Amino acid sequence: VSYLPYALAVWIFVVGLYGVVTSRNLIHLAVCLNVMQSSTYVLLLSVGYLRGGTAPIFADVPKGTRAVDPVVQALTLTDVVVSVTVLALLLALAIQVQKHSKTVDPDELRAMHG
Amino acid sequence: MDVLVPLPVAIPLIAAAGLTATGPVLGRHVDDTVGVATAAATSVLSTLLIFRSLDRDLVYWFGGWTPRHGVALGIGFDVEPLSAALAAFAGVVTTASFVFAWRYFDEVGTLFHVLMLIFLGAMSGFALSGDLFNMFVFFELMSVCAYALVAYQIEAAAPLQGAINFAVTNTIGALLVLIGIALVYGRTGALNLAQIGRTLDGRKPDGLVLVAFALLLCGFLVKAGAVPFHFWLSDAYAAAPIPVCVLLSAIMSDLGLHAIARIYWPAFSGTLGASAGSLRALLVGLGVLTALVGAAMAFLQRDLKRMLAFVTISHVGMLLAGVGLLTARGLAGSTLYVITDGLVRGALFLAVGILIHRAGSGDELRLRGLGSRAPVAGIVLFAGGVLLAGLPPLGSFVGWTLLVRSSASVGYGWLPAVLALATLVTGGTLLRAAARIVFGWGEGEDPLLSHEPPAEEEPRVPASRLSPQLLFGPAVALLAVAIGVAFTPRLGDHATRWAQRLEDRQAHAAEVLAGKLPPAVPPVPVHAGIAPYAYSLASLAGAVVFALFGLYRQRLPGLVRGWAGRLLDPPVTALKALHSGVVGDYVAWLTFGVAALGGLVALLGR
């Protein structure tokens, strides 16, 4: 198995993480979080990948055809749903913050500390 | 298969869907009635599950996909008494919270009830699931509901900030869990916990398994709120509406701990067994650190909600140390402690809610001497403070006994003393607040404490519409249950027996995957001895002294004050500065924690 997809997943994760830590804009932050989540799609799909495997649909193919693992694909689909939910919620919160504080910079949200 | 098993998840979800459709038409009273009735029904069902699983696990395979030739094909729930007890506990607290919200919130839309019900369903599912990926899904469902609920009072700044910090850090926590799951699946081809355990059993842990375990551990610790993953927790709990705080503090934090035990015993204890000693040192160390940091921060707060958030962190740390002892008795003790202590914390949050409602503030200093406006809240604060510190043989004492015994059995005899110090500080802090609010003792200003909380959105309630019992009843009821649990005969003995069933991973795997009855284990008698009483009473006495210190600190002789100030001021300032409220900082700490913890697990597991 090639290590490339795993290296790619790590790269996407770290890039997203860097964005989240340094972000000065809530919308940018939400998108960076989504980028981090994309790394898990790559990881999951590469875990279940088989060289030369077809899509795991067994309707009209001969018995014993090599197919990639359908379980991880189901997991990825669930993961996508989750990430969209979180993104939508964060963007909704960002809109409220803008309405309320006239800023989307997380560093300027100082209602609570200490 | 027992048809009752999926109902604690299904019923709240169905009720939530029904309410979404009909709520806007039928009006507020229907929302409240349906909410209370559903939560109560769920707690009754989960309680039934405890009794039905006394002697063997209830394993339920969705869609009838039972294992073939000892290989799990479908998705399963695995109900044992301790997890059913947590689900029942979630139901009870949600019921109390709904009853409280009935009177507390004047204008609250149907969506509040819907979110609370989905939250309840997700928590039950998370507690009962025997499948790793299913745990992730319920984890996310629970989290998303919680983010939305924290930001429910969307007009104010604090809830928005709290919800954003909460959502970002917990999403990263969930990603860590998911990556861990992907790695475990890549290694074992299994998602069922018992199946993973069977595949890994007897193998020497390789790097991949260690990394996967470390990631799962970190992910669940983010949810539990262990140092250095805890920063989001105080912001979210301080900003959430009271009925939501009750659920978050009482149950959600504790479920993160439960998940650690739930993945360690069936899935990883076989392969990591050889390095259990170093893993124990790691978890206990982290737990102790969390307990002490949480306690210190709690003492420095004047905002009662934020104070209780740090109390939650401190006690979660304590119970992390209990679970981290990696013994059946430690797990049993922690679970019992989690439930009783969670009920007390829930009651305390409700008492703060009553004060906000009656006296218009949740700030300790501003409430000074105003306790007479809500005597019940004052009584609950006092009782809660005493119960947090420890009051043998009531409240959490059964769990405490097991923890003390378990620490001694694995050579951590010093642990109870440190944990008693943490309960001394948290209990003392609560007693300080209670004495200041009810009797007006202490100074009116204290420069040591953190800044004043943002003004509370005062819930407007028409005075005569509903009886005030709806406001006071839930807090008193939760306290009564917390005290009453201790009277269950031989509770500690049975809990240890149940935990041993989880600990015996081969029998457990045979039961889940092949339906073999586990060997009958007799209840394990616990000889309390003198030590748990001594620690508990010392903590209580210390808490009273500490409360007086907190109240009259400024009257100490100038020499002592100056000396103590020079010694303690720098760490206190640094500790406060760390809790900066900026999400980027929190994520940086999270990254540091994952790197440190992952590195240690990889190093120690070799």
PDB file of C-alpha atoms in Angstrom, chain B residues 170-312:
ATOM      1  CA  ASN B 170     -15.192  19.643  20.404  1.00  0.00           C
ATOM      2  CA  THR B 171     -15.295  19.206  16.652  1.00  0.00           C
ATOM      3  CA  ILE B 172     -11.539  18.760  16.695  1.00  0.00           C
ATOM      4  CA  GLY B 173     -11.988  16.290  19.552  1.00  0.00           C
ATOM      5  CA  ALA B 174     -14.497  14.373  17.470  1.00  0.00           C
ATOM      6  CA  LEU B 175     -12.066  14.371  14.523  1.00  0.00           C
ATOM      7  CA  LEU B 176      -9.416  12.817  16.758  1.00  0.00           C
ATOM      8  CA  VAL B 177     -11.899  10.114  17.704  1.00  0.00           C
ATOM      9  CA  LEU B 178     -12.756   9.527  14.080  1.00  0.00           C
ATOM     10  CA  ILE B 179      -9.117   9.254  12.992  1.00  0.00           C
ATOM     11  CA  GLY B 180      -8.558   6.814  15.850  1.00  0.00           C
ATOM     12  CA  ILE B 181     -11.534   4.778  14.630  1.00  0.00           C
ATOM     13  CA  ALA B 182     -10.227   4.749  11.056  1.00  0.00           C
ATOM     14  CA  LEU B 183      -6.832   3.473  12.229  1.00  0.00           C
ATOM     15  CA  VAL B 184      -8.382   0.793  14.439  1.00  0.00           C
ATOM     16  CA  TYR B 185     -10.610  -0.289  11.592  1.00  0.00           C
ATOM     17  CA  GLY B 186      -7.628  -0.401   9.260  1.00  0.00           C
ATOM     18  CA  ARG B 187      -5.805  -2.693  11.675  1.00  0.00           C
ATOM     19  CA  THR B 188      -8.650  -4.968  12.781  1.00  0.00           C
ATOM     20  CA  GLY B 189     -11.373  -4.657  10.156  1.00  0.00           C
ATOM     21  CA  ALA B 190     -13.872  -4.345  12.992  1.00  0.00           C
ATOM     22  CA  LEU B 191     -15.936  -1.618  14.611  1.00  0.00           C
ATOM     23  CA  ASN B 192     -17.642  -3.646  17.308  1.00  0.00           C
ATOM     24  CA  LEU B 193     -15.736  -3.161  20.549  1.00  0.00           C
ATOM     25  CA  ALA B 194     -15.763  -6.823  21.539  1.00  0.00           C
ATOM     26  CA  GLN B 195     -14.682  -7.809  18.046  1.00  0.00           C
ATOM     27  CA  ILE B 196     -11.799  -5.316  18.080  1.00  0.00           C
ATOM     28  CA  GLY B 197     -10.720  -6.681  21.437  1.00  0.00           C
ATOM     29  CA  ARG B 198     -10.801 -10.243  20.162  1.00  0.00           C
ATOM     30  CA  THR B 199      -8.694  -9.347  17.114  1.00  0.00           C
ATOM     31  CA  LEU B 200      -6.123  -7.372  19.081  1.00  0.00           C
ATOM     32  CA  ASP B 201      -5.980  -9.766  22.016  1.00  0.00           C
ATOM     33  CA  GLY B 202      -2.538 -11.204  22.706  1.00  0.00           C
ATOM     34  CA  ARG B 203      -0.797  -9.120  20.031  1.00  0.00           C
ATOM     35  CA  LYS B 204       1.972  -6.832  21.069  1.00  0.00           C
ATOM     36  CA  PRO B 205       0.695  -3.294  20.463  1.00  0.00           C
ATOM     37  CA  ASP B 206       2.311  -1.779  17.373  1.00  0.00           C
ATOM     38  CA  GLY B 207       2.667   1.919  16.675  1.00  0.00           C
ATOM     39  CA  LEU B 208      -0.618   2.128  14.811  1.00  0.00           C
ATOM     40  CA  VAL B 209      -2.680   0.673  17.651  1.00  0.00           C
ATOM     41  CA  LEU B 210      -0.959   2.926  20.174  1.00  0.00           C
ATOM     42  CA  VAL B 211      -1.573   6.040  18.085  1.00  0.00           C
ATOM     43  CA  ALA B 212      -5.185   5.017  17.556  1.00  0.00           C
ATOM     44  CA  PHE B 213      -5.701   4.489  21.276  1.00  0.00           C
ATOM     45  CA  ALA B 214      -4.032   7.799  22.106  1.00  0.00           C
ATOM     46  CA  LEU B 215      -6.265   9.642  19.621  1.00  0.00           C
ATOM     47  CA  LEU B 216      -9.436   8.030  20.964  1.00  0.00           C
ATOM     48  CA  LEU B 217      -8.317   8.866  24.484  1.00  0.00           C
ATOM     49  CA  CYS B 218      -7.619  12.522  23.620  1.00  0.00           C
ATOM     50  CA  GLY B 219     -10.914  12.883  21.775  1.00  0.00           C
ATOM     51  CA  PHE B 220     -12.935  11.658  24.730  1.00  0.00           C
ATOM     52  CA  LEU B 221     -10.851  13.719  27.135  1.00  0.00           C
ATOM     53  CA  VAL B 222     -11.804  16.837  25.182  1.00  0.00           C
ATOM     54  CA  LYS B 223     -15.435  15.996  25.833  1.00  0.00           C
ATOM     55  CA  ALA B 224     -14.766  15.178  29.482  1.00  0.00           C
ATOM     56  CA  GLY B 225     -12.809  18.418  29.951  1.00  0.00           C
ATOM     57  CA  ALA B 226      -9.462  17.177  31.286  1.00  0.00           C
ATOM     58  CA  VAL B 227      -6.476  19.560  31.467  1.00  0.00           C
ATOM     59  CA  PRO B 228      -5.242  20.815  28.949  1.00  0.00           C
ATOM     60  CA  PHE B 229      -8.414  20.131  26.938  1.00  0.00           C
ATOM     61  CA  HIS B 230     -10.733  21.824  29.417  1.00  0.00           C
ATOM     62  CA  PHE B 231     -10.646  25.484  28.329  1.00  0.00           C
ATOM     63  CA  TRP B 232     -13.846  25.392  26.297  1.00  0.00           C
ATOM     64  CA  LEU B 233     -15.820  23.940  29.177  1.00  0.00           C
ATOM     65  CA  SER B 234     -15.816  26.918  31.513  1.00  0.00           C
ATOM     66  CA  ASP B 235     -16.806  29.291  28.682  1.00  0.00           C
ATOM     67  CA  ALA B 236     -19.609  27.079  27.429  1.00  0.00           C
ATOM     68  CA  TYR B 237     -21.062  26.231  30.830  1.00  0.00           C
ATOM     69  CA  ALA B 238     -20.861  29.813  32.031  1.00  0.00           C
ATOM     70  CA  ALA B 239     -22.763  31.052  28.980  1.00  0.00           C
ATOM     71  CA  ALA B 240     -25.421  28.377  28.557  1.00  0.00           C
ATOM     72  CA  PRO B 241     -28.952  28.799  29.908  1.00  0.00           C
ATOM     73  CA  ILE B 242     -29.364  27.106  33.290  1.00  0.00           C
ATOM     74  CA  PRO B 243     -31.493  24.123  32.157  1.00  0.00           C
ATOM     75  CA  VAL B 244     -28.789  23.328  29.589  1.00  0.00           C
ATOM     76  CA  CYS B 245     -25.939  23.769  32.097  1.00  0.00           C
ATOM     77  CA  VAL B 246     -27.580  21.143  34.243  1.00  0.00           C
ATOM     78  CA  LEU B 247     -27.411  18.576  31.455  1.00  0.00           C
ATOM     79  CA  LEU B 248     -23.915  19.505  30.315  1.00  0.00           C
ATOM     80  CA  SER B 249     -22.371  19.497  33.760  1.00  0.00           C
ATOM     81  CA  ALA B 250     -24.220  16.562  35.228  1.00  0.00           C
ATOM     82  CA  ILE B 251     -24.010  14.115  32.338  1.00  0.00           C
ATOM     83  CA  MET B 252     -22.126  15.120  29.229  1.00  0.00           C
ATOM     84  CA  SER B 253     -18.744  15.600  30.902  1.00  0.00           C
ATOM     85  CA  ASP B 254     -19.095  12.281  32.657  1.00  0.00           C
ATOM     86  CA  LEU B 255     -19.988  10.419  29.485  1.00  0.00           C
ATOM     87  CA  GLY B 256     -16.526  11.249  28.117  1.00  0.00           C
ATOM     88  CA  LEU B 257     -15.039   9.361  31.057  1.00  0.00           C
ATOM     89  CA  HIS B 258     -17.423   6.488  30.627  1.00  0.00           C
ATOM     90  CA  ALA B 259     -16.341   6.221  26.992  1.00  0.00           C
ATOM     91  CA  ILE B 260     -12.710   5.809  28.032  1.00  0.00           C
ATOM     92  CA  ALA B 261     -13.575   2.844  30.245  1.00  0.00           C
ATOM     93  CA  ARG B 262     -15.877   1.526  27.588  1.00  0.00           C
ATOM     94  CA  ILE B 263     -13.185   1.440  24.903  1.00  0.00           C
ATOM     95  CA  TYR B 264     -10.315   0.417  27.166  1.00  0.00           C
ATOM     96  CA  TRP B 265     -11.810  -2.701  28.758  1.00  0.00           C
ATOM     97  CA  PRO B 266     -13.449  -4.581  25.887  1.00  0.00           C
ATOM     98  CA  ALA B 267     -11.177  -3.420  23.056  1.00  0.00           C
ATOM     99  CA  PHE B 268      -7.708  -2.417  24.232  1.00  0.00           C
ATOM    100  CA  SER B 269      -7.069  -4.069  27.599  1.00  0.00           C
ATOM    101  CA  GLY B 270      -5.841  -7.262  25.925  1.00  0.00           C
ATOM    102  CA  THR B 271      -3.171  -5.677  23.807  1.00  0.00           C
ATOM    103  CA  LEU B 272      -2.208  -2.881  26.220  1.00  0.00           C
ATOM    104  CA  GLY B 273      -2.327  -5.134  29.288  1.00  0.00           C
ATOM    105  CA  ALA B 274       1.460  -5.364  29.544  1.00  0.00           C
ATOM    106  CA  SER B 275       1.831  -1.601  29.825  1.00  0.00           C
ATOM    107  CA  ALA B 276      -1.181  -1.093  32.101  1.00  0.00           C
ATOM    108  CA  GLY B 277       1.103   0.182  34.857  1.00  0.00           C
ATOM    109  CA  SER B 278       2.457   3.116  32.876  1.00  0.00           C
ATOM    110  CA  LEU B 279      -0.953   3.878  31.358  1.00  0.00           C
ATOM    111  CA  ARG B 280      -2.331   3.995  34.895  1.00  0.00           C
ATOM    112  CA  ALA B 281       0.375   6.441  35.963  1.00  0.00           C
ATOM    113  CA  LEU B 282      -0.445   8.636  32.966  1.00  0.00           C
ATOM    114  CA  LEU B 283      -4.216   8.705  33.528  1.00  0.00           C
ATOM    115  CA  VAL B 284      -3.968   9.169  37.284  1.00  0.00           C
ATOM    116  CA  GLY B 285      -1.419  11.950  36.833  1.00  0.00           C
ATOM    117  CA  LEU B 286      -3.633  13.745  34.328  1.00  0.00           C
ATOM    118  CA  GLY B 287      -6.631  13.261  36.599  1.00  0.00           C
ATOM    119  CA  VAL B 288      -4.854  14.718  39.620  1.00  0.00           C
ATOM    120  CA  LEU B 289      -3.626  17.711  37.600  1.00  0.00           C
ATOM    121  CA  THR B 290      -7.159  18.346  36.319  1.00  0.00           C
ATOM    122  CA  ALA B 291      -8.662  17.992  39.788  1.00  0.00           C
ATOM    123  CA  LEU B 292      -6.256  20.534  41.289  1.00  0.00           C
ATOM    124  CA  VAL B 293      -6.355  23.080  38.441  1.00  0.00           C
ATOM    125  CA  GLY B 294     -10.160  22.912  38.352  1.00  0.00           C
ATOM    126  CA  ALA B 295     -10.413  23.363  42.105  1.00  0.00           C
ATOM    127  CA  ALA B 296      -8.030  26.330  42.126  1.00  0.00           C
ATOM    128  CA  MET B 297      -9.892  28.031  39.283  1.00  0.00           C
ATOM    129  CA  ALA B 298     -13.250  27.405  40.971  1.00  0.00           C
ATOM    130  CA  PHE B 299     -11.995  29.207  44.067  1.00  0.00           C
ATOM    131  CA  LEU B 300     -11.069  32.242  41.949  1.00  0.00           C
ATOM    132  CA  GLN B 301     -14.542  32.765  40.469  1.00  0.00           C
ATOM    133  CA  ARG B 302     -17.347  35.039  41.560  1.00  0.00           C
ATOM    134  CA  ASP B 303     -19.677  34.122  38.702  1.00  0.00           C
ATOM    135  CA  LEU B 304     -21.539  31.155  40.173  1.00  0.00           C
ATOM    136  CA  LYS B 305     -22.072  29.411  36.831  1.00  0.00           C
ATOM    137  CA  ARG B 306     -18.415  29.664  35.942  1.00  0.00           C
ATOM    138  CA  MET B 307     -17.519  28.520  39.450  1.00  0.00           C
ATOM    139  CA  LEU B 308     -19.654  25.417  38.983  1.00  0.00           C
ATOM    140  CA  ALA B 309     -18.068  24.832  35.576  1.00  0.00           C
ATOM    141  CA  PHE B 310     -14.655  24.660  37.223  1.00  0.00           C
ATOM    142  CA  VAL B 311     -16.077  22.458  39.971  1.00  0.00           C
ATOM    143  CA  THR B 312     -17.191  20.147  37.167  1.00  0.00           C
TER     144      THR B 312
END
